[in-house]
CSV table of C-alpha atoms and ligand atoms in Angstrom, one decimal:
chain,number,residue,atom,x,y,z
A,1,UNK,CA,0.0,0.0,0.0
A,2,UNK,CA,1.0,3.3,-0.7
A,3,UNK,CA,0.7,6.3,1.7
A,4,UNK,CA,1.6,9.3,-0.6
A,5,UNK,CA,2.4,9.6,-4.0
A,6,UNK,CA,4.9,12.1,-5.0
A,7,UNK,CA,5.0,13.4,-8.8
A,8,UNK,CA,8.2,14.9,-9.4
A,9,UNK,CA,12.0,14.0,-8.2
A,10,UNK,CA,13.4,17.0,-7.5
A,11,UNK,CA,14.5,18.5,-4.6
A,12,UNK,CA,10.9,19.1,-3.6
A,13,UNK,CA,9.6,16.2,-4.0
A,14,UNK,CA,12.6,14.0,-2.8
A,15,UNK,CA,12.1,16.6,0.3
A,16,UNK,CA,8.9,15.5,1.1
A,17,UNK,CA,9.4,12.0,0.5
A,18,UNK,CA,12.6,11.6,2.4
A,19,UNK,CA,10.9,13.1,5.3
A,20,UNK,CA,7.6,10.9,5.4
A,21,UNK,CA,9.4,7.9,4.5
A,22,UNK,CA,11.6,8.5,7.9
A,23,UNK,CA,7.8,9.1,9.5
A,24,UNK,CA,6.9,5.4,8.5
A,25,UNK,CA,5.3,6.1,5.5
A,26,UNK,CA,5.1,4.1,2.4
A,27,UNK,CA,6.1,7.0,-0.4
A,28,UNK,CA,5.9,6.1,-4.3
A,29,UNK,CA,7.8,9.0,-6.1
A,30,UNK,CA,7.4,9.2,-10.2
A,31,UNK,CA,9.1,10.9,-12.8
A,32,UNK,CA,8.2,11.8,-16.6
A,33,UNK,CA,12.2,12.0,-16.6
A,34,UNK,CA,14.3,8.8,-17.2
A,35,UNK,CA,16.7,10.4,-14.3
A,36,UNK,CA,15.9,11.3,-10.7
A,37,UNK,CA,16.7,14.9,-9.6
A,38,UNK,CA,14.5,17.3,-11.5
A,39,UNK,CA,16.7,20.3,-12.8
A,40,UNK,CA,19.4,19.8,-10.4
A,41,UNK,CA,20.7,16.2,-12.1
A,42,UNK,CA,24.4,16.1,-13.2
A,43,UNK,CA,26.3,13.8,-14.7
A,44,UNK,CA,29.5,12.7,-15.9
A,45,UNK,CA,30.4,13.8,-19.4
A,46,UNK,CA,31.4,10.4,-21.1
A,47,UNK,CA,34.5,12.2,-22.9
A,48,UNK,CA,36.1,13.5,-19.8
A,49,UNK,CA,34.7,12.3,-16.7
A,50,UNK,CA,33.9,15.9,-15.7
A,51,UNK,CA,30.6,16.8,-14.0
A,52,UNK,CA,28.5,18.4,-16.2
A,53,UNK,CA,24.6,20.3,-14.6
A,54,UNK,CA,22.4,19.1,-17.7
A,55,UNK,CA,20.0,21.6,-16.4
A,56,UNK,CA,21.9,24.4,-16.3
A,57,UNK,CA,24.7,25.3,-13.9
A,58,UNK,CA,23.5,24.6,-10.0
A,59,UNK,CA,25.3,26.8,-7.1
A,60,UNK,CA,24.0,25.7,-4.0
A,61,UNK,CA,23.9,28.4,-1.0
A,62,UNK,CA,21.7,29.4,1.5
A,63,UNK,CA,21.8,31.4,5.2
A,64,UNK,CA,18.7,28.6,6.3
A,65,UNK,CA,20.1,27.1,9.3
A,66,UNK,CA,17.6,24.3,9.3
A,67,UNK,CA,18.3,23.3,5.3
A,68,UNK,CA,21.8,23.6,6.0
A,69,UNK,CA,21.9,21.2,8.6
A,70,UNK,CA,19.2,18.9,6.6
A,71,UNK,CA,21.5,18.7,3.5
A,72,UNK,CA,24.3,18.1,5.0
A,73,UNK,CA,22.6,14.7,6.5
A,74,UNK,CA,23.1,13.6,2.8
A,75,UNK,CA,26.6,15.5,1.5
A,76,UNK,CA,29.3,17.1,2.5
A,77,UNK,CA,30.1,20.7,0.8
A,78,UNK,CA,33.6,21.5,-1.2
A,79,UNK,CA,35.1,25.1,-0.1
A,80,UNK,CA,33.5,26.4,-3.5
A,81,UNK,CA,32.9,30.4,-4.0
A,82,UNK,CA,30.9,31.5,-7.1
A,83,UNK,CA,32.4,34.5,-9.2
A,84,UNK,CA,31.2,35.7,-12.5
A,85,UNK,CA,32.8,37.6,-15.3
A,86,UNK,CA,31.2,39.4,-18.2
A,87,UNK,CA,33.0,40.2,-21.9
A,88,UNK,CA,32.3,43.4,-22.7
A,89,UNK,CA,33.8,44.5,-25.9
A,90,UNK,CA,36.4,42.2,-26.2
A,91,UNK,CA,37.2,43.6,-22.3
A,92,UNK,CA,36.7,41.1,-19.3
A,93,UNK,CA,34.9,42.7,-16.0
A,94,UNK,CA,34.1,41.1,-12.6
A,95,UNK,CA,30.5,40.6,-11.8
A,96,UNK,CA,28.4,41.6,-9.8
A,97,UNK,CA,29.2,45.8,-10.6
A,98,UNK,CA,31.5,46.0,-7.7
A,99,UNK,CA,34.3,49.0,-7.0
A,100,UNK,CA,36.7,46.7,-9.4
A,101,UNK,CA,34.6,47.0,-12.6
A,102,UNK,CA,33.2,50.7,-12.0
A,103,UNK,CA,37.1,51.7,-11.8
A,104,UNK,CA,38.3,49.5,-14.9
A,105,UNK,CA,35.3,51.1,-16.8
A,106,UNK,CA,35.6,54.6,-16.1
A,107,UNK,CA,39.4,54.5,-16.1
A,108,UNK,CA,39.1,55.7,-12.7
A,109,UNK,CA,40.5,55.5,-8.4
A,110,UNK,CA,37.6,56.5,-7.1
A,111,UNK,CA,37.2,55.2,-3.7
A,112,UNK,CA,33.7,53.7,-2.2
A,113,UNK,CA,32.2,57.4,-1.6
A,114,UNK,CA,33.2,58.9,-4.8
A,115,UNK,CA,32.2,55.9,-6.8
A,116,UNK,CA,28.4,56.5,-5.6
A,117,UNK,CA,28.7,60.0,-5.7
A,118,UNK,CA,29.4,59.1,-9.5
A,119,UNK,CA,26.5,56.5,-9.8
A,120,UNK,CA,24.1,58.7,-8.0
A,121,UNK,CA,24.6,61.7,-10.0
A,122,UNK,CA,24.8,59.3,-13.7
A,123,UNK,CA,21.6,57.8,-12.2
A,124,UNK,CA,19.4,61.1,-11.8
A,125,UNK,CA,18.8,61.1,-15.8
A,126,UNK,CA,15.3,60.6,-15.5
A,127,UNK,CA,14.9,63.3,-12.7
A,128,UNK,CA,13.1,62.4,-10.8
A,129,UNK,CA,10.2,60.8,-13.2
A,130,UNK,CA,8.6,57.4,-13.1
A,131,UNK,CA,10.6,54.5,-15.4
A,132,UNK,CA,8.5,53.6,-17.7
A,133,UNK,CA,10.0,50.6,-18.8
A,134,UNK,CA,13.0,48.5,-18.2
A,135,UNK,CA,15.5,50.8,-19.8
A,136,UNK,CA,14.5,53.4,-17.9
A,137,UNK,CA,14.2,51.6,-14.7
A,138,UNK,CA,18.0,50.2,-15.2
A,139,UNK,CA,19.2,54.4,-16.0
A,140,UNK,CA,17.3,55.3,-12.9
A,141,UNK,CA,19.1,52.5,-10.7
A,142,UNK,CA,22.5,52.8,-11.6
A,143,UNK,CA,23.3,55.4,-14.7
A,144,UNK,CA,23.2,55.3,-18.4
A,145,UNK,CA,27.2,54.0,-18.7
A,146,UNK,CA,26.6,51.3,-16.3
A,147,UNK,CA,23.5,49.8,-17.2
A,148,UNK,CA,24.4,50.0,-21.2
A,149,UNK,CA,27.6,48.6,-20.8
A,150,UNK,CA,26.7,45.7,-18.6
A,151,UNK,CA,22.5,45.1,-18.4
A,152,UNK,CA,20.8,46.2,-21.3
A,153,UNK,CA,22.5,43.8,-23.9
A,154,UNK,CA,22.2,41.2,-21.7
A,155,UNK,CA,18.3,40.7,-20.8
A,156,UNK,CA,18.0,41.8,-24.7
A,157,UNK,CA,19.4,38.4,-25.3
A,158,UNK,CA,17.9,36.6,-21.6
A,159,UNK,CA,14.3,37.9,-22.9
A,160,UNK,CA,14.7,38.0,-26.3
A,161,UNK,CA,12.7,41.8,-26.3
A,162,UNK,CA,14.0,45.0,-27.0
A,163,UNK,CA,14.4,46.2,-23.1
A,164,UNK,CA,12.5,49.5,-24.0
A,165,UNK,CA,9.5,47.1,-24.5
A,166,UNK,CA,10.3,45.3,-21.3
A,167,UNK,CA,8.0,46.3,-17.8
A,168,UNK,CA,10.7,48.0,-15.3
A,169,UNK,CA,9.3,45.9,-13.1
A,170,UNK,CA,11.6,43.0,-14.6
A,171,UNK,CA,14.2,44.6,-12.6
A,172,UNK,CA,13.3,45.8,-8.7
A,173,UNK,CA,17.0,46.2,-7.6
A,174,UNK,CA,20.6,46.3,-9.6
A,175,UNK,CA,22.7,46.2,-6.1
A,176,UNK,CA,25.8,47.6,-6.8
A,177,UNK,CA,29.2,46.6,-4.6
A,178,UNK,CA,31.4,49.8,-3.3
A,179,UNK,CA,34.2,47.1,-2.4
A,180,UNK,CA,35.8,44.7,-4.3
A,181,UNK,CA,34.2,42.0,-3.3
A,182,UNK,CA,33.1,40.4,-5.9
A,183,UNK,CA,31.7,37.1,-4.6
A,184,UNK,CA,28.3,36.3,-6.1
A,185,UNK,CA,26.1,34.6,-3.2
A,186,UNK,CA,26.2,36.7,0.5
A,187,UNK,CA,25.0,33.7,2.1
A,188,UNK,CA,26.2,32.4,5.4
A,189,UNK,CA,26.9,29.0,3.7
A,190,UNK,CA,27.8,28.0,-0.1
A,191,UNK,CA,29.6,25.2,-1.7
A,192,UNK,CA,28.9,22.3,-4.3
A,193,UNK,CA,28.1,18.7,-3.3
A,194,UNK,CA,31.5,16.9,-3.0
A,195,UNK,CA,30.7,13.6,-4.8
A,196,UNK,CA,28.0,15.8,-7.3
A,197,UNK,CA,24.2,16.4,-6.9
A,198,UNK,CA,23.3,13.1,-8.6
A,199,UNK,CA,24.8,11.4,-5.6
A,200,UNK,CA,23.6,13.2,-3.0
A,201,UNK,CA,19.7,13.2,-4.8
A,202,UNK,CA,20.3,9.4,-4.8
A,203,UNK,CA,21.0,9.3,-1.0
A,204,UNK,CA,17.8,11.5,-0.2
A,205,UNK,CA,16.0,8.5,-2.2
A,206,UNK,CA,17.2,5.7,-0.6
A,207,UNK,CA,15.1,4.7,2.1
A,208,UNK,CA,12.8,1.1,2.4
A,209,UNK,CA,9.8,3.1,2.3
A,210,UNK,CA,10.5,5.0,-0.8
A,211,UNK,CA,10.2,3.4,-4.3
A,212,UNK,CA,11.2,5.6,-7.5
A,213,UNK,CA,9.1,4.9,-10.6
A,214,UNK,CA,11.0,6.7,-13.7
A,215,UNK,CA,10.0,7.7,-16.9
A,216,UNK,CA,6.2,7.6,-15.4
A,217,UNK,CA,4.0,10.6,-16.5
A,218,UNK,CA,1.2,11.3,-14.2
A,219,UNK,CA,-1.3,12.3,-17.1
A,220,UNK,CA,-0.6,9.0,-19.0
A,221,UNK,CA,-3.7,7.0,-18.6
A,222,UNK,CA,-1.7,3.5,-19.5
A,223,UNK,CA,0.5,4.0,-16.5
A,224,UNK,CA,-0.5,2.4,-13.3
A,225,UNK,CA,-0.2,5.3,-11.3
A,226,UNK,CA,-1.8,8.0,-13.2
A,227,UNK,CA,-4.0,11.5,-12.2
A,228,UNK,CA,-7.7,10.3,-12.5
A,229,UNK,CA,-6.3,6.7,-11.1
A,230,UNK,CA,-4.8,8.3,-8.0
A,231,UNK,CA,-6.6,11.5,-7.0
A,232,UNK,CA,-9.0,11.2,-4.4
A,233,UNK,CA,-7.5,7.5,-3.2
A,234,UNK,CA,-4.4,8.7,-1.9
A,235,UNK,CA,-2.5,11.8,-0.9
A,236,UNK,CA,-1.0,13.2,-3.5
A,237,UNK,CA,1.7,16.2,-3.6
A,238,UNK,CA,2.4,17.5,-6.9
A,239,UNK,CA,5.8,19.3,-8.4
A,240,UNK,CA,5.2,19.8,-11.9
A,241,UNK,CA,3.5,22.4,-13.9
A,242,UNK,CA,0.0,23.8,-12.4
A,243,UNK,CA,-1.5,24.9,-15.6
A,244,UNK,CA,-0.7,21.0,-16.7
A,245,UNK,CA,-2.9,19.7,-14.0
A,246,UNK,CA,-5.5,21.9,-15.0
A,247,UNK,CA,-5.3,21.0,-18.3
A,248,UNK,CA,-4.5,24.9,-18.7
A,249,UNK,CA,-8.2,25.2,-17.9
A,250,UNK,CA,-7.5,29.1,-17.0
A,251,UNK,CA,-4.4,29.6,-20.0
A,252,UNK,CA,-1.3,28.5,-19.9
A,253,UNK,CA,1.3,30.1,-18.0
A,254,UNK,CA,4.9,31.6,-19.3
A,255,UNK,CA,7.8,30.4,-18.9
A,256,UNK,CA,11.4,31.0,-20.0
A,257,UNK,CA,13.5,28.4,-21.4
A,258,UNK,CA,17.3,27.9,-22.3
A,259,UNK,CA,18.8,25.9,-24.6
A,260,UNK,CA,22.7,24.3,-24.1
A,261,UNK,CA,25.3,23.9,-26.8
A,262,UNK,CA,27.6,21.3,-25.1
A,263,UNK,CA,30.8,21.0,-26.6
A,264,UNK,CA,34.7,19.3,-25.9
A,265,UNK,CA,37.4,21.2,-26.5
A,266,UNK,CA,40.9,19.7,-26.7
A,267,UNK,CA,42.3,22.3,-24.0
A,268,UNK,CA,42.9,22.2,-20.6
A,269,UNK,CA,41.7,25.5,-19.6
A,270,UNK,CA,39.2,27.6,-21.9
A,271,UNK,CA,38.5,30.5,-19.6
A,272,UNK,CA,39.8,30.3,-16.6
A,273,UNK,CA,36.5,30.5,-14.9
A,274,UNK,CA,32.9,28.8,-14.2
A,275,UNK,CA,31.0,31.2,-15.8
A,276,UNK,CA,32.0,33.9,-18.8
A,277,UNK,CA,28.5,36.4,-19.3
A,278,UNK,CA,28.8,38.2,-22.3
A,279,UNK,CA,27.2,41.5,-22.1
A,280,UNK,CA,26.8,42.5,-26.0
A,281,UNK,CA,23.7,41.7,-28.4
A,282,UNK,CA,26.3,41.1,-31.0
A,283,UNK,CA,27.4,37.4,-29.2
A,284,UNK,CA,23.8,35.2,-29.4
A,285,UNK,CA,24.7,33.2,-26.2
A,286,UNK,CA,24.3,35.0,-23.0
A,287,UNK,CA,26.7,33.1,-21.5
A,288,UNK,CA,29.4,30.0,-21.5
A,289,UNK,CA,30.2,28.1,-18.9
A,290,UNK,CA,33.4,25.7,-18.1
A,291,UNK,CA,32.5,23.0,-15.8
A,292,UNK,CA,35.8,21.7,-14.4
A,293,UNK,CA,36.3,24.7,-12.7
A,294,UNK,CA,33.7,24.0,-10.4
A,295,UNK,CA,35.6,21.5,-9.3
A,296,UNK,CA,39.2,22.7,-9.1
A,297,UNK,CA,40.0,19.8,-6.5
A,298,UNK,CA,39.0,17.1,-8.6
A,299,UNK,CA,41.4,14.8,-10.6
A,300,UNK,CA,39.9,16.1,-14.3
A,301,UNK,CA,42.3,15.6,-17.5
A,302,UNK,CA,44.2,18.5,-18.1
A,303,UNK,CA,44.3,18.4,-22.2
A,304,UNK,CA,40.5,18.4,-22.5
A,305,UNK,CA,37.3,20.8,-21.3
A,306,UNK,CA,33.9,20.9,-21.9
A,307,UNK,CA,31.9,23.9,-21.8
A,308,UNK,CA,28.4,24.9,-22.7
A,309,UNK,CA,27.0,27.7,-24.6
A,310,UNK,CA,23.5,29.3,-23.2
A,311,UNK,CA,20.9,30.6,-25.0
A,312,UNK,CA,17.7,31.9,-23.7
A,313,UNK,CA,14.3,32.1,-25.1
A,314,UNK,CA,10.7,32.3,-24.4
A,315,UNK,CA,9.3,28.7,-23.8
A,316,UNK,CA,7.1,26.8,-26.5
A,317,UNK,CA,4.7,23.7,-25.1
A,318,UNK,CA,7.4,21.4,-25.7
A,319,UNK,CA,10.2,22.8,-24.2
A,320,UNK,CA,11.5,22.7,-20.4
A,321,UNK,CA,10.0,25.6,-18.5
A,322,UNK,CA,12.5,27.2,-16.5
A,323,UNK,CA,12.1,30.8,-15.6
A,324,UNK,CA,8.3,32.3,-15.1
A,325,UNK,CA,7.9,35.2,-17.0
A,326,UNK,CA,5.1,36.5,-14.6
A,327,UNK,CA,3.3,38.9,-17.1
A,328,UNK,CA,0.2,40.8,-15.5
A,329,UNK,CA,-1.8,37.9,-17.4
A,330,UNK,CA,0.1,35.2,-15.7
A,331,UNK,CA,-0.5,36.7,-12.3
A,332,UNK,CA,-4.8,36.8,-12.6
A,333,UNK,CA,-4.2,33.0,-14.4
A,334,UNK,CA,-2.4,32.0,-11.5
A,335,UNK,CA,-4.8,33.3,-9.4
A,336,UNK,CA,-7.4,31.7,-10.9
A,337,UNK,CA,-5.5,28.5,-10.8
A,338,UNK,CA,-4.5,28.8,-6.9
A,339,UNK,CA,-8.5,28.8,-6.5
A,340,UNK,CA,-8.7,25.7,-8.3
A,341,UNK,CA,-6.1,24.1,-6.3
A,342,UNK,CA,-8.1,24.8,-3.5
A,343,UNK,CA,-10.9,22.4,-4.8
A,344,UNK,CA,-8.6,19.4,-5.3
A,345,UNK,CA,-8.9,17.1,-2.3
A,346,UNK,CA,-5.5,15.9,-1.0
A,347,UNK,CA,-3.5,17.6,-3.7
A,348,UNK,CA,-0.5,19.7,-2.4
A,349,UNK,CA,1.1,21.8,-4.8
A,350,UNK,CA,4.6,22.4,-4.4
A,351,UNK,CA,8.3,23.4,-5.8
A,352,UNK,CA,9.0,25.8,-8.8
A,353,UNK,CA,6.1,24.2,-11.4
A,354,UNK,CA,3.6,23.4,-9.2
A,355,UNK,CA,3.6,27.3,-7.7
A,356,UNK,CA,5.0,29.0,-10.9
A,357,UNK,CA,7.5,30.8,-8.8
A,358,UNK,CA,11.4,30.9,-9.0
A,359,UNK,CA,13.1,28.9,-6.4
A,360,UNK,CA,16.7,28.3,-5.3
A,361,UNK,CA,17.2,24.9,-4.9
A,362,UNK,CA,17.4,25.8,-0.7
A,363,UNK,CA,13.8,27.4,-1.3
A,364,UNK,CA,12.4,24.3,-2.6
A,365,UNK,CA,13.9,22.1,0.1
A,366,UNK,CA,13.0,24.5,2.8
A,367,UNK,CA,9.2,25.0,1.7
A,368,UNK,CA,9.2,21.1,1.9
A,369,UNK,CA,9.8,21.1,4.8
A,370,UNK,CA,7.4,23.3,6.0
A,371,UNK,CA,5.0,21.6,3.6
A,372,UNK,CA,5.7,18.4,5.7
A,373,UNK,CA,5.3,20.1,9.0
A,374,UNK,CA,2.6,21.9,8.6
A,375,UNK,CA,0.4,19.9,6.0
A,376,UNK,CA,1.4,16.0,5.9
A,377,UNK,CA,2.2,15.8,9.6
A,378,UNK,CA,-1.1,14.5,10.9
W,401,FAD,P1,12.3,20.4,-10.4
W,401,FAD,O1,13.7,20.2,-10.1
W,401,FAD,O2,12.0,21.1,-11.7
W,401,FAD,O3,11.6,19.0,-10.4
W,401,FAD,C1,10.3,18.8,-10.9
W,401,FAD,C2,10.2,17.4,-11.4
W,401,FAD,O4,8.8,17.1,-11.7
W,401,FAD,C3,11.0,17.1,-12.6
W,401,FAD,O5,11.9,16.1,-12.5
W,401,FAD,C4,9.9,16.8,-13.7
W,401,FAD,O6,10.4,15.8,-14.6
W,401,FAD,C5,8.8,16.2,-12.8
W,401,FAD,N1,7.5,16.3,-13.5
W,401,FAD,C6,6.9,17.3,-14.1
W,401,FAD,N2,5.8,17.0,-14.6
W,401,FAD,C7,5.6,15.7,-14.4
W,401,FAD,C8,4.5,14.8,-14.7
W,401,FAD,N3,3.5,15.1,-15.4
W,401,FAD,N4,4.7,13.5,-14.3
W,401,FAD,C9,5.8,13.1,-13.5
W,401,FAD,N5,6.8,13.9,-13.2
W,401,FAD,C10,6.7,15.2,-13.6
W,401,FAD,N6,19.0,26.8,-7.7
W,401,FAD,C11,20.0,27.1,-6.9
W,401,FAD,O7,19.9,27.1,-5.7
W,401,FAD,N7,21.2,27.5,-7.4
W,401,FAD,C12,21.4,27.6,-8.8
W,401,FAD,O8,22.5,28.0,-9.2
W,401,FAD,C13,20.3,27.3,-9.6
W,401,FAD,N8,20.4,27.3,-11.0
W,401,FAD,C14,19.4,27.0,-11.7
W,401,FAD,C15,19.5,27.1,-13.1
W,401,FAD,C16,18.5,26.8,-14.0
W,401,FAD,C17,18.6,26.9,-15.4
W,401,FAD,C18,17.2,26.4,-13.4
W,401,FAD,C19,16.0,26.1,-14.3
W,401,FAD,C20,17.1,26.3,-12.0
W,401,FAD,C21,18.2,26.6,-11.2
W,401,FAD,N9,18.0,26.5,-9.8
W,401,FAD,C22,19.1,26.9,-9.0
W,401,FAD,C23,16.8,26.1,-9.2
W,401,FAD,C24,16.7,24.7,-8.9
W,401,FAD,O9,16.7,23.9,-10.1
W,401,FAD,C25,15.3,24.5,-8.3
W,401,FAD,O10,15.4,25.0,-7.0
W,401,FAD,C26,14.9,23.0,-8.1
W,401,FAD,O11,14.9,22.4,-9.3
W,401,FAD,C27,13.5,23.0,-7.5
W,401,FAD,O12,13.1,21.7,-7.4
W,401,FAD,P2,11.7,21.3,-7.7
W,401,FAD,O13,11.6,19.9,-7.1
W,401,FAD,O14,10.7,22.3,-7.3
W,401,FAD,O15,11.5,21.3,-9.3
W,402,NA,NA1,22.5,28.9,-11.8
């Protein structure tokens, strides 16, 4: 007998299931995928052995003391520190804006207080009125220069829009560093899984009362364990997309999508770094990334690399939704379909699809968690 079924493997749903299955309950996880681990899954690259995020590269971080201490019941953490770079005609900057690339930029010395005294004064352009869409909001944050140089090319290419057609409310904040400091994350703790993510995702699944069925879609009828089969019998908490469910009864929702160029280079060292942005319109990628160097303490072969090329695009029904694009429209539909939820008995919707929301990956474990305490602990 089962006690809860779980659609959806990642870190949301192997969350929940972990933590019932430690409660005594009987948990039957499925996946559509032919892998566990929703986007979070890595695996070797066959040509080199190096760890490559099929999904997208994964940083895991987080200042929850609770998650902290919950993952590391499954992995330990290398001493890993995210930095980014960004190409900016043919010139290499650190990311975030920090003192370092406002000084290379401007040619400048300024110190902290002179350097905002500079972005203050570039960033009164509008004076005083209301940004009235994204290019406007990004002048208004942090200057003309700045926001030219290093932000408007860039969500050109991440949204595929001309950013003067683009709601400023895309971006709230541009925080910009008045130290050198150019590490990415500011949380309390940060580092990648030491033997990988598809290890440590295995670990969370391996329990006697959890069974993992793969390549099982909950809307296929011909499958055992299937919506109209299962709804109404047995709990059920659902990870993938809420419009799905629905059958996108209210519209569907919008989602952002990327697509990877994966390629092996016979180099030991292509950039120097995990991740290259390139800020111009004139590049199609928005970015490259090189995965041994998220590993620097791992035994990889030093005459070959692979990296991956993204590109970034709005999301067609067949493609992997990744991003929401949260237009006004997908606000009321979501509304609409949080109403609907409401009228499902035993159906939990949780994780990134099943609330249309963007979550780290210590976001979806955390709101398990709560999920579990406060909704499948009897
Ligand atoms: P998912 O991992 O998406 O899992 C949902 C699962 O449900 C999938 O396996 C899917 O196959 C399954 N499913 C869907 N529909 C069905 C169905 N009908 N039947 C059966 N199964 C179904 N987080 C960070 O903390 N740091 C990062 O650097 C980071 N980078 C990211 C980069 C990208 C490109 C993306 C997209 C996300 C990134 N994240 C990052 C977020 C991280 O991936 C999420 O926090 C995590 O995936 C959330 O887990 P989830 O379980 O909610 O969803
Ligand atoms: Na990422």
């Amino acid at each position: 007998m089962t006690d809860l079924v779980v659609v959806g493997s990642g870190f949301f749903g192997l969350t929940v299931a972990e933590q019932m299955a430690g409660q005594g309950r009987k948990v039957l996880v499925i996946d559509r995928r032919d892998h566990i681990g929703g986007n979070a899954y890595s695996e070797a690259d066959p040509a080199t052995g190096i760890e490559v995020h099929r999904y997208g590269a994964h940083l895991f971080h987080t200042s929850n003391e609770r998650v902290w201490e919950y993952v590391n019941r499954f992995t330990t953490f290398t001493s890993y520190v995210h930095r980014v770079y960004t190409t900016h005609r043919g010139e290499v900057f650190p990311m975030p804006i920090n003192l370092g690339t406002i000084n290379q930029f401007f040619r400048s010395a300024h110190g902290p207080d002179a350097a905002r005294a500079l972005v203050r004064e570039q960033a009164a352009e509008l004076d005083g009125r209301k940004p009235q869409n994204l290019d406007e909001q990004g002048v208004s944050l942090i200057g003309r220069p700045l926001y030219e140089a290093f932000i408007q090319g860039y969500t050109a290419k991440q949204w595929q829009t001309d950013p003067r057609e683009l709601p400023a409310s895309i971006i709230a904040r541009l925080p910009v560093r008045y130290t050198y400091d150019n590490r990415y994350f500011n949380d309390t703790h940060e580092g990648l899984p030491t033997d990988g993510y598809t290890a440590w995702l295995e670990r969370m699944a391996d329990h006697p009362n959890i069974e993992v069925r793969l390549a099982t879609d909950f809307f296929d009828p011909s499958q055992p364990v299937h919506k109209d089969a299962v709804v109404g019998q047995v709990p059920v908490v659902y990870t993938g997309p809420v419009d799905r469910y629905f059958d996108d009864a209210e519209g569907s929702l919008s989602w952002r999508t990327l697509d990877f160029e994966r390629e092996v280079l016979p180099v030991g060292d292509f950039q120097g770094a995990p991740v290259m942005n390139y800020a111009d319109t004139e590049v199609p990628y928005t970015r490259i990334l090189e995965f041994r160097h998220f590993h620097p303490e791992r035994d990889y072969p030093d005459d070959r690399t692979v990296i991956v090329r993204e590109y970034s695009r709005f999301a067609e029904r067949a493609d992997e939704p990744y991003y929401p694009v949260n237009t006004s429209e997908d606000r009321e539909r979501l509304t609409r379909y949080r109403d609907l939820m409401k009228g499902e008995q035993d159906v939990h919707f949780g994780g990134r699809l099943g609330t249309y929301q963007y979550l780290d990956m210590h976001m979806a474990i955390g709101s398990a968690l709560s999920m579990v305490d406060n909704k499948l602990t009897p």
